[in-house]
PDB file of C-alpha atoms in Angstrom:
ATOM      1  CA  GLY A   1     112.021 111.559 104.674  1.00  0.00           C
ATOM      2  CA  ASP A   2     109.675 108.851 103.570  1.00  0.00           C
ATOM      3  CA  SER A   3     106.793 109.712 101.266  1.00  0.00           C
ATOM      4  CA  VAL A   4     104.076 107.987  99.252  1.00  0.00           C
ATOM      5  CA  THR A   5     102.511 109.441  96.109  1.00  0.00           C
ATOM      6  CA  GLN A   6      99.231 108.136  94.719  1.00  0.00           C
ATOM      7  CA  MET A   7      97.281 109.092  91.670  1.00  0.00           C
ATOM      8  CA  GLU A   8      94.590 111.683  92.211  1.00  0.00           C
ATOM      9  CA  GLY A   9      90.995 110.564  92.249  1.00  0.00           C
ATOM     10  CA  PRO A  10      88.212 110.011  91.955  1.00  0.00           C
ATOM     11  CA  VAL A  11      88.612 107.166  89.526  1.00  0.00           C
ATOM     12  CA  THR A  12      85.294 106.189  87.945  1.00  0.00           C
ATOM     13  CA  LEU A  13      85.002 102.847  86.158  1.00  0.00           C
ATOM     14  CA  SER A  14      82.269 100.668  84.753  1.00  0.00           C
ATOM     15  CA  GLU A  15      81.744  97.266  86.322  1.00  0.00           C
ATOM     16  CA  GLU A  16      84.095  94.602  84.941  1.00  0.00           C
ATOM     17  CA  ALA A  17      86.650  97.211  83.825  1.00  0.00           C
ATOM     18  CA  PHE A  18      90.349  96.841  84.581  1.00  0.00           C
ATOM     19  CA  LEU A  19      91.685  98.870  87.489  1.00  0.00           C
ATOM     20  CA  THR A  20      95.111 100.364  88.042  1.00  0.00           C
ATOM     21  CA  ILE A  21      95.884 102.765  90.879  1.00  0.00           C
ATOM     22  CA  ASN A  22      99.447 104.033  90.735  1.00  0.00           C
ATOM     23  CA  CYS A  23     101.624 104.319  93.814  1.00  0.00           C
ATOM     24  CA  THR A  24     105.253 105.369  94.033  1.00  0.00           C
ATOM     25  CA  TYR A  25     107.316 105.842  97.129  1.00  0.00           C
ATOM     26  CA  THR A  26     110.470 107.443  98.480  1.00  0.00           C
ATOM     27  CA  ALA A  27     112.318 105.724 101.272  1.00  0.00           C
ATOM     28  CA  THR A  28     115.876 105.695 102.540  1.00  0.00           C
ATOM     29  CA  GLY A  29     115.925 102.019 103.421  1.00  0.00           C
ATOM     30  CA  TYR A  30     114.015  98.876 102.498  1.00  0.00           C
ATOM     31  CA  PRO A  31     110.365  99.321 103.406  1.00  0.00           C
ATOM     32  CA  SER A  32     107.405  97.017 103.561  1.00  0.00           C
ATOM     33  CA  LEU A  33     104.554  98.179 101.310  1.00  0.00           C
ATOM     34  CA  PHE A  34     100.814  98.024 101.893  1.00  0.00           C
ATOM     35  CA  TRP A  35      97.483  98.749 100.320  1.00  0.00           C
ATOM     36  CA  TYR A  36      94.629  99.593 102.645  1.00  0.00           C
ATOM     37  CA  VAL A  37      90.966  99.970 101.694  1.00  0.00           C
ATOM     38  CA  GLN A  38      88.412 102.179 103.402  1.00  0.00           C
ATOM     39  CA  TYR A  39      84.747 101.531 102.700  1.00  0.00           C
ATOM     40  CA  PRO A  40      82.293 104.385 103.373  1.00  0.00           C
ATOM     41  CA  GLY A  41      81.916 105.088 107.059  1.00  0.00           C
ATOM     42  CA  GLU A  42      84.461 102.467 108.078  1.00  0.00           C
ATOM     43  CA  GLY A  43      88.062 102.249 109.192  1.00  0.00           C
ATOM     44  CA  LEU A  44      91.049 101.187 107.124  1.00  0.00           C
ATOM     45  CA  GLN A  45      91.421  97.496 106.386  1.00  0.00           C
ATOM     46  CA  LEU A  46      94.602  95.917 105.161  1.00  0.00           C
ATOM     47  CA  LEU A  47      94.035  94.738 101.583  1.00  0.00           C
ATOM     48  CA  LEU A  48      97.471  93.317 100.732  1.00  0.00           C
ATOM     49  CA  LYS A  49     101.144  93.710 101.495  1.00  0.00           C
ATOM     50  CA  ALA A  50     104.640  92.936 100.217  1.00  0.00           C
ATOM     51  CA  THR A  51     107.818  92.904 102.231  1.00  0.00           C
ATOM     52  CA  LYS A  52     110.608  92.536  99.673  1.00  0.00           C
ATOM     53  CA  ALA A  53     111.446  93.301  96.070  1.00  0.00           C
ATOM     54  CA  ASP A  54     109.482  91.378  93.433  1.00  0.00           C
ATOM     55  CA  ASP A  55     106.996  90.126  96.031  1.00  0.00           C
ATOM     56  CA  LYS A  56     103.410  90.123  94.798  1.00  0.00           C
ATOM     57  CA  GLY A  57     100.688  90.757  97.354  1.00  0.00           C
ATOM     58  CA  SER A  58      97.208  89.595  96.448  1.00  0.00           C
ATOM     59  CA  ASN A  59      93.757  89.466  98.022  1.00  0.00           C
ATOM     60  CA  LYS A  60      90.151  89.504  96.773  1.00  0.00           C
ATOM     61  CA  GLY A  61      91.298  89.686  93.151  1.00  0.00           C
ATOM     62  CA  PHE A  62      93.554  92.696  93.787  1.00  0.00           C
ATOM     63  CA  GLU A  63      97.309  92.458  93.170  1.00  0.00           C
ATOM     64  CA  ALA A  64     100.361  94.669  93.597  1.00  0.00           C
ATOM     65  CA  THR A  65     104.022  93.928  92.922  1.00  0.00           C
ATOM     66  CA  TYR A  66     106.903  95.482  94.879  1.00  0.00           C
ATOM     67  CA  ARG A  67     109.117  97.076  92.236  1.00  0.00           C
ATOM     68  CA  LYS A  68     112.302  98.350  93.828  1.00  0.00           C
ATOM     69  CA  GLU A  69     113.849  99.521  90.579  1.00  0.00           C
ATOM     70  CA  THR A  70     110.932 101.887  89.908  1.00  0.00           C
ATOM     71  CA  THR A  71     110.012 102.411  93.590  1.00  0.00           C
ATOM     72  CA  SER A  72     106.408 101.510  92.772  1.00  0.00           C
ATOM     73  CA  PHE A  73     103.593  99.374  94.149  1.00  0.00           C
ATOM     74  CA  HIS A  74     100.707  99.792  91.739  1.00  0.00           C
ATOM     75  CA  LEU A  75      97.339  98.243  92.634  1.00  0.00           C
ATOM     76  CA  GLU A  76      95.526  96.259  89.919  1.00  0.00           C
ATOM     77  CA  LYS A  77      92.340  94.274  89.534  1.00  0.00           C
ATOM     78  CA  GLY A  78      91.203  92.593  86.381  1.00  0.00           C
ATOM     79  CA  SER A  79      87.462  93.109  86.749  1.00  0.00           C
ATOM     80  CA  VAL A  80      86.046  95.546  89.292  1.00  0.00           C
ATOM     81  CA  GLN A  81      82.650  95.286  90.928  1.00  0.00           C
ATOM     82  CA  VAL A  82      80.335  97.901  92.374  1.00  0.00           C
ATOM     83  CA  SER A  83      81.237  96.568  95.813  1.00  0.00           C
ATOM     84  CA  ASP A  84      84.880  97.638  95.226  1.00  0.00           C
ATOM     85  CA  SER A  85      83.843 101.296  95.482  1.00  0.00           C
ATOM     86  CA  ALA A  86      85.991 102.681  98.300  1.00  0.00           C
ATOM     87  CA  VAL A  87      89.057 104.783  99.047  1.00  0.00           C
ATOM     88  CA  TYR A  88      92.385 103.019  98.567  1.00  0.00           C
ATOM     89  CA  PHE A  89      95.519 104.041 100.459  1.00  0.00           C
ATOM     90  CA  CYS A  90      99.058 103.060  99.627  1.00  0.00           C
ATOM     91  CA  ALA A  91     101.427 102.993 102.610  1.00  0.00           C
ATOM     92  CA  LEU A  92     104.926 102.039 103.598  1.00  0.00           C
ATOM     93  CA  SER A  93     106.593 100.986 106.796  1.00  0.00           C
ATOM     94  CA  GLU A  94     110.286 101.516 106.897  1.00  0.00           C
ATOM     95  CA  GLY A  95     111.496 101.701 110.385  1.00  0.00           C
ATOM     96  CA  MET A  96     110.804 102.505 113.928  1.00  0.00           C
ATOM     97  CA  LEU A  97     109.451 105.581 115.547  1.00  0.00           C
ATOM     98  CA  THR A  98     111.443 107.096 118.367  1.00  0.00           C
ATOM     99  CA  GLY A  99     111.167 104.695 121.270  1.00  0.00           C
ATOM    100  CA  GLY A 100     109.734 101.921 119.134  1.00  0.00           C
ATOM    101  CA  GLY A 101     106.550 101.251 117.217  1.00  0.00           C
ATOM    102  CA  ASN A 102     106.140 101.103 113.475  1.00  0.00           C
ATOM    103  CA  LYS A 103     106.429 104.235 111.383  1.00  0.00           C
ATOM    104  CA  LEU A 104     103.716 104.075 108.735  1.00  0.00           C
ATOM    105  CA  THR A 105     103.594 106.670 105.951  1.00  0.00           C
ATOM    106  CA  PHE A 106     100.405 106.967 103.933  1.00  0.00           C
ATOM    107  CA  GLY A 107      99.492 108.363 100.583  1.00  0.00           C
ATOM    108  CA  THR A 108      96.550 110.746 100.318  1.00  0.00           C
ATOM    109  CA  GLY A 109      94.171 108.055  99.127  1.00  0.00           C
ATOM    110  CA  THR A 110      92.410 107.408  95.808  1.00  0.00           C
ATOM    111  CA  GLN A 111      88.644 107.200  95.660  1.00  0.00           C
ATOM    112  CA  LEU A 112      87.284 104.530  93.342  1.00  0.00           C
ATOM    113  CA  LYS A 113      83.700 104.621  92.092  1.00  0.00           C
ATOM    114  CA  VAL A 114      82.423 101.653  90.127  1.00  0.00           C
ATOM    115  CA  GLU A 115      79.186 102.074  88.222  1.00  0.00           C
ATOM    116  CA  LEU A 116      76.835  99.530  86.634  1.00  0.00           C
TER     117      LEU A 116
ATOM    118  CA  ASN B   1      87.137  88.919 117.326  1.00  0.00           C
ATOM    119  CA  ALA B   2      86.755  92.678 117.907  1.00  0.00           C
ATOM    120  CA  GLY B   3      90.255  93.867 116.910  1.00  0.00           C
ATOM    121  CA  VAL B   4      90.436  97.626 117.613  1.00  0.00           C
ATOM    122  CA  THR B   5      87.361  99.255 119.142  1.00  0.00           C
ATOM    123  CA  GLN B   6      86.837 103.012 119.334  1.00  0.00           C
ATOM    124  CA  THR B   7      84.174 105.050 121.063  1.00  0.00           C
ATOM    125  CA  PRO B   8      82.281 107.160 120.319  1.00  0.00           C
ATOM    126  CA  LYS B   9      81.621 106.880 116.582  1.00  0.00           C
ATOM    127  CA  PHE B  10      80.321 110.409 116.222  1.00  0.00           C
ATOM    128  CA  GLN B  11      80.655 113.529 118.349  1.00  0.00           C
ATOM    129  CA  VAL B  12      79.793 117.214 118.039  1.00  0.00           C
ATOM    130  CA  LEU B  13      81.571 119.632 120.351  1.00  0.00           C
ATOM    131  CA  LYS B  14      81.403 123.334 120.904  1.00  0.00           C
ATOM    132  CA  THR B  15      84.635 125.315 120.699  1.00  0.00           C
ATOM    133  CA  GLY B  16      86.427 125.134 124.037  1.00  0.00           C
ATOM    134  CA  GLN B  17      84.776 121.922 125.227  1.00  0.00           C
ATOM    135  CA  SER B  18      86.839 118.913 126.145  1.00  0.00           C
ATOM    136  CA  MET B  19      86.406 115.237 125.421  1.00  0.00           C
ATOM    137  CA  THR B  20      88.232 111.915 125.469  1.00  0.00           C
ATOM    138  CA  LEU B  21      88.246 109.386 122.668  1.00  0.00           C
ATOM    139  CA  GLN B  22      88.589 105.822 123.874  1.00  0.00           C
ATOM    140  CA  CYS B  23      90.370 102.967 122.152  1.00  0.00           C
ATOM    141  CA  ALA B  24      90.918  99.329 123.100  1.00  0.00           C
ATOM    142  CA  GLN B  25      92.566  96.449 121.250  1.00  0.00           C
ATOM    143  CA  ASP B  26      92.407  92.737 121.927  1.00  0.00           C
ATOM    144  CA  MET B  27      95.298  91.570 119.731  1.00  0.00           C
ATOM    145  CA  ASN B  28      97.935  91.765 122.466  1.00  0.00           C
ATOM    146  CA  HIS B  29      99.852  94.387 120.494  1.00  0.00           C
ATOM    147  CA  ASN B  30     102.490  96.452 122.236  1.00  0.00           C
ATOM    148  CA  SER B  31     102.164  99.558 120.073  1.00  0.00           C
ATOM    149  CA  MET B  32      99.137 101.803 119.650  1.00  0.00           C
ATOM    150  CA  TYR B  33      98.563 104.970 117.619  1.00  0.00           C
ATOM    151  CA  TRP B  34      96.197 107.858 117.066  1.00  0.00           C
ATOM    152  CA  TYR B  35      95.805 109.278 113.568  1.00  0.00           C
ATOM    153  CA  ARG B  36      93.649 111.979 112.109  1.00  0.00           C
ATOM    154  CA  GLN B  37      92.290 111.840 108.586  1.00  0.00           C
ATOM    155  CA  ASP B  38      91.546 115.020 106.678  1.00  0.00           C
ATOM    156  CA  PRO B  39      90.494 115.388 103.024  1.00  0.00           C
ATOM    157  CA  GLY B  40      93.453 115.388 100.638  1.00  0.00           C
ATOM    158  CA  MET B  41      95.961 114.813 103.424  1.00  0.00           C
ATOM    159  CA  GLY B  42      95.880 111.119 104.068  1.00  0.00           C
ATOM    160  CA  LEU B  43      96.438 109.985 107.636  1.00  0.00           C
ATOM    161  CA  ARG B  44      98.670 111.951 109.980  1.00  0.00           C
ATOM    162  CA  LEU B  45     100.064 110.577 113.215  1.00  0.00           C
ATOM    163  CA  ILE B  46      99.047 112.520 116.344  1.00  0.00           C
ATOM    164  CA  TYR B  47     100.560 110.478 119.161  1.00  0.00           C
ATOM    165  CA  TYR B  48     101.718 106.947 119.648  1.00  0.00           C
ATOM    166  CA  SER B  49     102.630 104.543 122.392  1.00  0.00           C
ATOM    167  CA  ALA B  50     105.364 102.112 121.482  1.00  0.00           C
ATOM    168  CA  SER B  51     104.702 100.013 124.569  1.00  0.00           C
ATOM    169  CA  GLU B  52     102.770 100.144 127.796  1.00  0.00           C
ATOM    170  CA  GLY B  53     104.032 103.036 129.907  1.00  0.00           C
ATOM    171  CA  THR B  54     105.421 105.134 127.039  1.00  0.00           C
ATOM    172  CA  THR B  55     103.904 107.814 124.823  1.00  0.00           C
ATOM    173  CA  ASP B  56     105.480 110.043 122.200  1.00  0.00           C
ATOM    174  CA  LYS B  57     104.437 112.868 119.890  1.00  0.00           C
ATOM    175  CA  GLY B  58     103.799 112.219 116.268  1.00  0.00           C
ATOM    176  CA  GLU B  59     103.473 114.597 113.361  1.00  0.00           C
ATOM    177  CA  VAL B  60     100.583 116.782 114.614  1.00  0.00           C
ATOM    178  CA  PRO B  61     100.397 116.619 118.446  1.00  0.00           C
ATOM    179  CA  ASN B  62      99.382 120.196 119.275  1.00  0.00           C
ATOM    180  CA  GLY B  63      96.052 120.451 121.111  1.00  0.00           C
ATOM    181  CA  TYR B  64      95.989 116.777 122.145  1.00  0.00           C
ATOM    182  CA  ASN B  65      97.058 114.614 125.043  1.00  0.00           C
ATOM    183  CA  VAL B  66      97.100 110.849 125.368  1.00  0.00           C
ATOM    184  CA  SER B  67      97.100 108.225 128.084  1.00  0.00           C
ATOM    185  CA  ARG B  68      98.195 104.613 127.754  1.00  0.00           C
ATOM    186  CA  LEU B  69      95.980 103.190 130.466  1.00  0.00           C
ATOM    187  CA  ASN B  70      97.235  99.601 130.137  1.00  0.00           C
ATOM    188  CA  LYS B  71      98.367  97.330 127.333  1.00  0.00           C
ATOM    189  CA  ARG B  72      94.877  97.238 125.790  1.00  0.00           C
ATOM    190  CA  GLU B  73      93.727 100.848 126.078  1.00  0.00           C
ATOM    191  CA  PHE B  74      94.978 104.128 124.654  1.00  0.00           C
ATOM    192  CA  SER B  75      92.908 107.302 124.954  1.00  0.00           C
ATOM    193  CA  LEU B  76      93.126 110.654 123.174  1.00  0.00           C
ATOM    194  CA  ARG B  77      92.026 113.837 124.930  1.00  0.00           C
ATOM    195  CA  LEU B  78      91.135 117.207 123.501  1.00  0.00           C
ATOM    196  CA  GLU B  79      91.378 119.692 126.358  1.00  0.00           C
ATOM    197  CA  SER B  80      89.875 122.704 124.573  1.00  0.00           C
ATOM    198  CA  ALA B  81      88.440 121.790 121.196  1.00  0.00           C
ATOM    199  CA  ALA B  82      88.958 124.063 118.198  1.00  0.00           C
ATOM    200  CA  PRO B  83      87.272 124.007 114.766  1.00  0.00           C
ATOM    201  CA  SER B  84      90.645 122.966 113.254  1.00  0.00           C
ATOM    202  CA  GLN B  85      90.278 119.688 115.131  1.00  0.00           C
ATOM    203  CA  THR B  86      87.222 118.741 113.106  1.00  0.00           C
ATOM    204  CA  SER B  87      88.365 115.491 111.573  1.00  0.00           C
ATOM    205  CA  VAL B  88      88.000 111.737 111.566  1.00  0.00           C
ATOM    206  CA  TYR B  89      90.170 110.115 114.236  1.00  0.00           C
ATOM    207  CA  PHE B  90      91.491 106.574 113.985  1.00  0.00           C
ATOM    208  CA  CYS B  91      93.101 104.446 116.600  1.00  0.00           C
ATOM    209  CA  ALA B  92      95.431 101.673 115.439  1.00  0.00           C
ATOM    210  CA  SER B  93      97.656  98.995 116.917  1.00  0.00           C
ATOM    211  CA  SER B  94     100.592  96.935 115.681  1.00  0.00           C
ATOM    212  CA  GLU B  95     103.458  94.760 116.706  1.00  0.00           C
ATOM    213  CA  GLN B  96     106.252  96.825 118.151  1.00  0.00           C
ATOM    214  CA  GLN B  97     109.082  95.489 116.050  1.00  0.00           C
ATOM    215  CA  GLY B  98     109.483  94.995 112.335  1.00  0.00           C
ATOM    216  CA  ARG B  99     108.010  96.716 109.324  1.00  0.00           C
ATOM    217  CA  THR B 100     104.529  95.385 109.928  1.00  0.00           C
ATOM    218  CA  GLU B 101     101.038  96.586 109.223  1.00  0.00           C
ATOM    219  CA  ALA B 102      98.762  98.377 111.648  1.00  0.00           C
ATOM    220  CA  PHE B 103      95.179  97.406 112.436  1.00  0.00           C
ATOM    221  CA  PHE B 104      92.615 100.189 112.591  1.00  0.00           C
ATOM    222  CA  GLY B 105      89.442 100.937 114.476  1.00  0.00           C
ATOM    223  CA  GLN B 106      86.243 102.167 112.844  1.00  0.00           C
ATOM    224  CA  GLY B 107      86.983 105.812 113.472  1.00  0.00           C
ATOM    225  CA  THR B 108      85.401 108.728 115.347  1.00  0.00           C
ATOM    226  CA  ARG B 109      83.939 111.518 113.287  1.00  0.00           C
ATOM    227  CA  LEU B 110      84.387 114.697 115.334  1.00  0.00           C
ATOM    228  CA  THR B 111      82.873 118.062 114.472  1.00  0.00           C
ATOM    229  CA  VAL B 112      83.804 121.172 116.447  1.00  0.00           C
ATOM    230  CA  VAL B 113      81.430 124.092 115.968  1.00  0.00           C
TER     231      VAL B 113
END
């Protein structure tokens, strides 16, 4: 079945450092890929997405490129801020659940802590 | 511009008590979902409703029931709470077709003692 593997956290960085959070996936078909962010005490918010190979999703300075050849969707940001401290989830949507609806598969999440 | 709204935000139950978590969305989505989030396990699907009038089991349905009240509302019921159901619960909604994203509520933090 589908699966998503993310790097273990927590990841602790100094402000203005470069961020990479690795994500690889296993899917039988051709999924859409997502990064969600969860700030403390809040729900998941869609950060960016990509729907086909070589697509680059970007938002708020974060980027991720859909790499079909390596089945990866790594999240990057050139200069992190304290306000980026959150948990980041990689996810894929490949097909339909029984009876309809989107089947979303999530990674376990990576906590990012950014310090001054 | 509410999106997905869940109530309550926090709840403490005693073992064996029952409760219903409420969820409503205003995005005219056909599909709605209930997930639970536990440390180190990501999000796991409990139940979903592909469209109004239908519900189906997800990955971890035991101990839960759901009701799709109308297109907007999808509730999750714990009939006899157990400590293993201590978790953060998220409601989400999405378009029914296509490999699209889901939109999430703020979550309900439930503790069963």
